[in-house]
């Protein structure tokens, strides 16, 4: 009798519950709209990675070119102006490399979207009110993707703008005034419409 009471008073060890891994729906397919958005982003990032790589190579070549004092013999140039040219050249190189890395990251994450969506219950929605990034998040994307998209976009456009400004500054330093005025107008015509479209469409 006492042995029974002693056994009943012994503390019961806590039960360790292990979380079961989420099952994978091997027949899962994302909706056509989600698949179209993902494919579009993948193609855009693949093309931008190639462009950023080429621009980074151009910036590396220009860096060695602008380091030479012979390129500034046509007109007197202050040391501050030369440093500005080099700073823009470095910025072009670094921003394009960063854009290329971000593009590869976006491509990699887009490739895992279907796998992520197969591990979660598909949302029962017929109409979605939000951005295309928000729609990707609903179907397996990470909420942090929007920051990665913006990082890639800022680095890509920043690298392009810095390269154009680099050429424009050098033109104003070494070329006649008429050429500088014409090239400034062409730069404005080339950059302003795309920037306005980017801001208004974002």
Coordinates of C-alpha atoms in Angstrom, one line a residue:
X1 CA 0.0 0.0 0.0
X2 CA 2.8 2.4 0.9
X3 CA 4.7 1.5 -2.2
X4 CA 1.6 2.4 -4.3
X5 CA 1.3 5.8 -2.6
X6 CA 5.0 6.5 -3.1
X7 CA 4.7 5.6 -6.8
X8 CA 1.7 7.9 -7.2
X9 CA 3.6 10.8 -5.6
X10 CA 6.5 10.6 -8.0
X11 CA 6.7 13.6 -10.4
X12 CA 5.6 12.8 -14.0
X13 CA 8.4 13.8 -16.4
X14 CA 7.2 16.4 -18.9
X15 CA 6.2 15.2 -22.3
X16 CA 8.5 16.4 -25.1
X17 CA 6.5 17.3 -28.1
X18 CA 8.4 17.4 -31.4
X19 CA 7.0 19.6 -34.1
X20 CA 6.1 17.6 -37.2
X21 CA 7.7 18.9 -40.4
X22 CA 5.2 20.5 -42.7
X23 CA 4.2 18.3 -45.6
X24 CA 5.0 19.3 -49.2
X25 CA 2.3 19.3 -51.7
X26 CA 4.1 17.8 -54.7
X27 CA 1.2 18.7 -57.0
X28 CA 1.1 22.4 -56.0
X29 CA 1.2 24.9 -58.8
X30 CA 1.1 28.7 -58.2
X31 CA -1.7 30.6 -59.8
X32 CA -1.1 31.9 -63.3
X33 CA -0.8 35.5 -62.2
X34 CA 1.8 34.7 -59.5
X35 CA 3.7 32.6 -62.0
X36 CA 3.7 35.4 -64.6
X37 CA 5.0 37.9 -62.0
X38 CA 7.8 35.5 -60.9
X39 CA 8.8 34.8 -64.5
X40 CA 8.8 38.5 -65.3
X41 CA 11.0 39.3 -62.3
X42 CA 13.4 36.5 -63.2
X43 CA 13.9 37.7 -66.8
X44 CA 14.3 41.3 -65.6
X45 CA 16.9 40.4 -63.0
X46 CA 18.8 38.1 -65.4
X47 CA 19.0 40.9 -68.0
X48 CA 20.0 43.5 -65.3
X49 CA 22.7 41.2 -63.9
X50 CA 24.3 41.1 -67.4
X51 CA 24.0 44.9 -67.8
X52 CA 25.4 45.6 -64.4
X53 CA 28.3 43.2 -65.0
X54 CA 29.1 45.0 -68.3
X55 CA 28.8 48.5 -66.7
X56 CA 31.1 47.3 -63.8
X57 CA 33.7 46.3 -66.4
X58 CA 33.4 49.6 -68.2
X59 CA 33.8 51.5 -64.8
X60 CA 37.0 49.4 -64.1
X61 CA 38.4 50.4 -67.4
X62 CA 37.5 54.1 -67.0
X63 CA 39.1 54.1 -63.5
X64 CA 42.5 53.3 -65.0
X65 CA 41.9 55.8 -67.7
X66 CA 40.9 58.7 -65.4
X67 CA 43.9 58.0 -63.1
X68 CA 46.2 59.2 -65.9
X69 CA 47.2 62.9 -65.9
X70 CA 47.4 62.9 -69.6
X71 CA 43.6 63.0 -70.0
X72 CA 43.4 66.4 -68.3
X73 CA 45.9 68.2 -70.5
X74 CA 43.3 69.7 -72.9
X75 CA 42.0 72.2 -70.3
X76 CA 43.3 73.1 -66.8
X77 CA 41.5 71.0 -64.2
X78 CA 41.6 71.4 -60.4
X79 CA 42.4 68.5 -58.1
X80 CA 38.9 68.7 -56.6
X81 CA 37.4 68.1 -60.1
X82 CA 39.7 65.2 -60.7
X83 CA 38.7 63.7 -57.3
X84 CA 35.0 64.1 -58.3
X85 CA 35.6 62.1 -61.5
X86 CA 37.4 59.3 -59.6
X87 CA 34.6 59.3 -56.9
X88 CA 31.9 58.9 -59.5
X89 CA 34.0 56.1 -61.2
X90 CA 34.3 54.2 -57.9
X91 CA 30.6 54.7 -57.2
X92 CA 29.7 53.4 -60.6
X93 CA 31.8 50.3 -60.1
X94 CA 30.5 49.5 -56.6
X95 CA 26.9 50.2 -57.3
X96 CA 26.9 48.0 -60.4
X97 CA 28.6 45.1 -58.5
X98 CA 26.0 45.5 -55.7
X99 CA 23.2 45.5 -58.3
X100 CA 24.6 42.3 -59.9
X101 CA 24.7 40.5 -56.5
X102 CA 21.2 41.6 -55.6
X103 CA 19.9 40.5 -59.0
X104 CA 21.4 37.0 -58.4
X105 CA 19.8 36.9 -55.0
X106 CA 16.3 37.8 -56.4
X107 CA 16.7 35.1 -59.1
X108 CA 17.6 32.5 -56.4
X109 CA 14.6 33.5 -54.2
X110 CA 12.2 33.5 -57.1
X111 CA 13.3 29.9 -57.9
X112 CA 12.3 28.7 -54.5
X113 CA 8.8 30.4 -54.6
X114 CA 7.0 27.2 -55.7
X115 CA 8.7 25.1 -53.1
X116 CA 7.8 27.6 -50.4
X117 CA 4.2 27.7 -51.6
X118 CA 4.0 23.9 -51.5
X119 CA 4.6 23.8 -47.8
X120 CA 1.8 26.2 -46.8
X121 CA -1.9 26.1 -47.2
X122 CA -2.8 28.0 -50.4
X123 CA -4.7 31.2 -49.6
X124 CA -8.3 31.2 -50.7
X125 CA -8.5 34.5 -52.5
X126 CA -10.1 35.4 -55.8
X127 CA -9.1 39.0 -55.9
X128 CA -6.0 40.6 -54.4
X129 CA -5.7 44.3 -53.5
X130 CA -2.0 45.2 -53.1
X131 CA 1.3 45.2 -54.9
X132 CA 2.8 42.4 -56.9
X133 CA 5.4 41.9 -54.2
X134 CA 2.6 41.5 -51.7
X135 CA 1.0 38.9 -53.9
X136 CA 4.2 36.9 -54.1
X137 CA 4.4 37.0 -50.3
X138 CA 0.9 35.5 -50.1
X139 CA 2.0 32.5 -52.1
X140 CA 5.3 31.7 -50.4
X141 CA 7.5 34.7 -50.7
X142 CA 9.3 36.3 -47.7
X143 CA 8.0 39.7 -46.3
X144 CA 11.7 40.9 -46.6
X145 CA 11.6 40.5 -50.4
X146 CA 10.4 44.1 -50.9
X147 CA 13.6 45.4 -49.3
X148 CA 15.7 43.2 -51.5
X149 CA 13.8 44.5 -54.6
X150 CA 14.4 48.1 -53.6
X151 CA 18.1 47.5 -52.9
X152 CA 18.5 46.0 -56.3
X153 CA 16.6 48.8 -58.0
X154 CA 18.4 51.6 -56.2
X155 CA 21.8 50.0 -56.9
X156 CA 21.0 49.4 -60.6
X157 CA 19.7 52.9 -61.4
X158 CA 22.3 54.5 -59.1
X159 CA 25.1 52.7 -61.1
X160 CA 23.7 53.9 -64.4
X161 CA 23.2 57.5 -63.2
X162 CA 26.7 57.6 -61.8
X163 CA 28.2 56.4 -65.0
X164 CA 26.3 59.0 -67.0
X165 CA 27.2 61.8 -64.6
X166 CA 30.8 60.6 -64.8
X167 CA 30.9 61.1 -68.5
X168 CA 29.0 64.4 -68.3
X169 CA 31.4 65.8 -65.7
X170 CA 34.4 64.9 -67.8
X171 CA 32.9 66.5 -70.8
X172 CA 32.4 69.8 -68.9
X173 CA 35.9 69.6 -67.7
X174 CA 37.7 68.9 -70.9
X175 CA 35.4 69.7 -73.9
X176 CA 34.2 73.0 -75.3
X177 CA 31.2 74.7 -73.8
X178 CA 28.9 73.9 -76.7
X179 CA 29.5 70.2 -76.4
X180 CA 28.8 70.3 -72.7
X181 CA 25.5 72.1 -73.2
X182 CA 24.4 69.7 -75.9
X183 CA 25.4 66.6 -73.9
X184 CA 23.6 68.0 -70.8
X185 CA 20.4 68.3 -72.8
X186 CA 20.8 64.7 -74.1
X187 CA 21.4 63.4 -70.6
X188 CA 18.3 65.1 -69.4
X189 CA 16.3 63.7 -72.3
X190 CA 17.7 60.2 -71.5
X191 CA 17.3 60.1 -67.7
X192 CA 14.3 62.2 -66.7
X193 CA 11.5 60.3 -68.5
X194 CA 12.7 56.9 -67.0
X195 CA 13.0 58.4 -63.5
X196 CA 9.6 59.9 -63.7
X197 CA 8.1 56.6 -64.9
X198 CA 9.9 54.8 -62.1
X199 CA 8.6 57.1 -59.4
X200 CA 5.0 57.3 -60.7
X201 CA 4.7 53.6 -61.4
X202 CA 6.2 52.4 -58.0

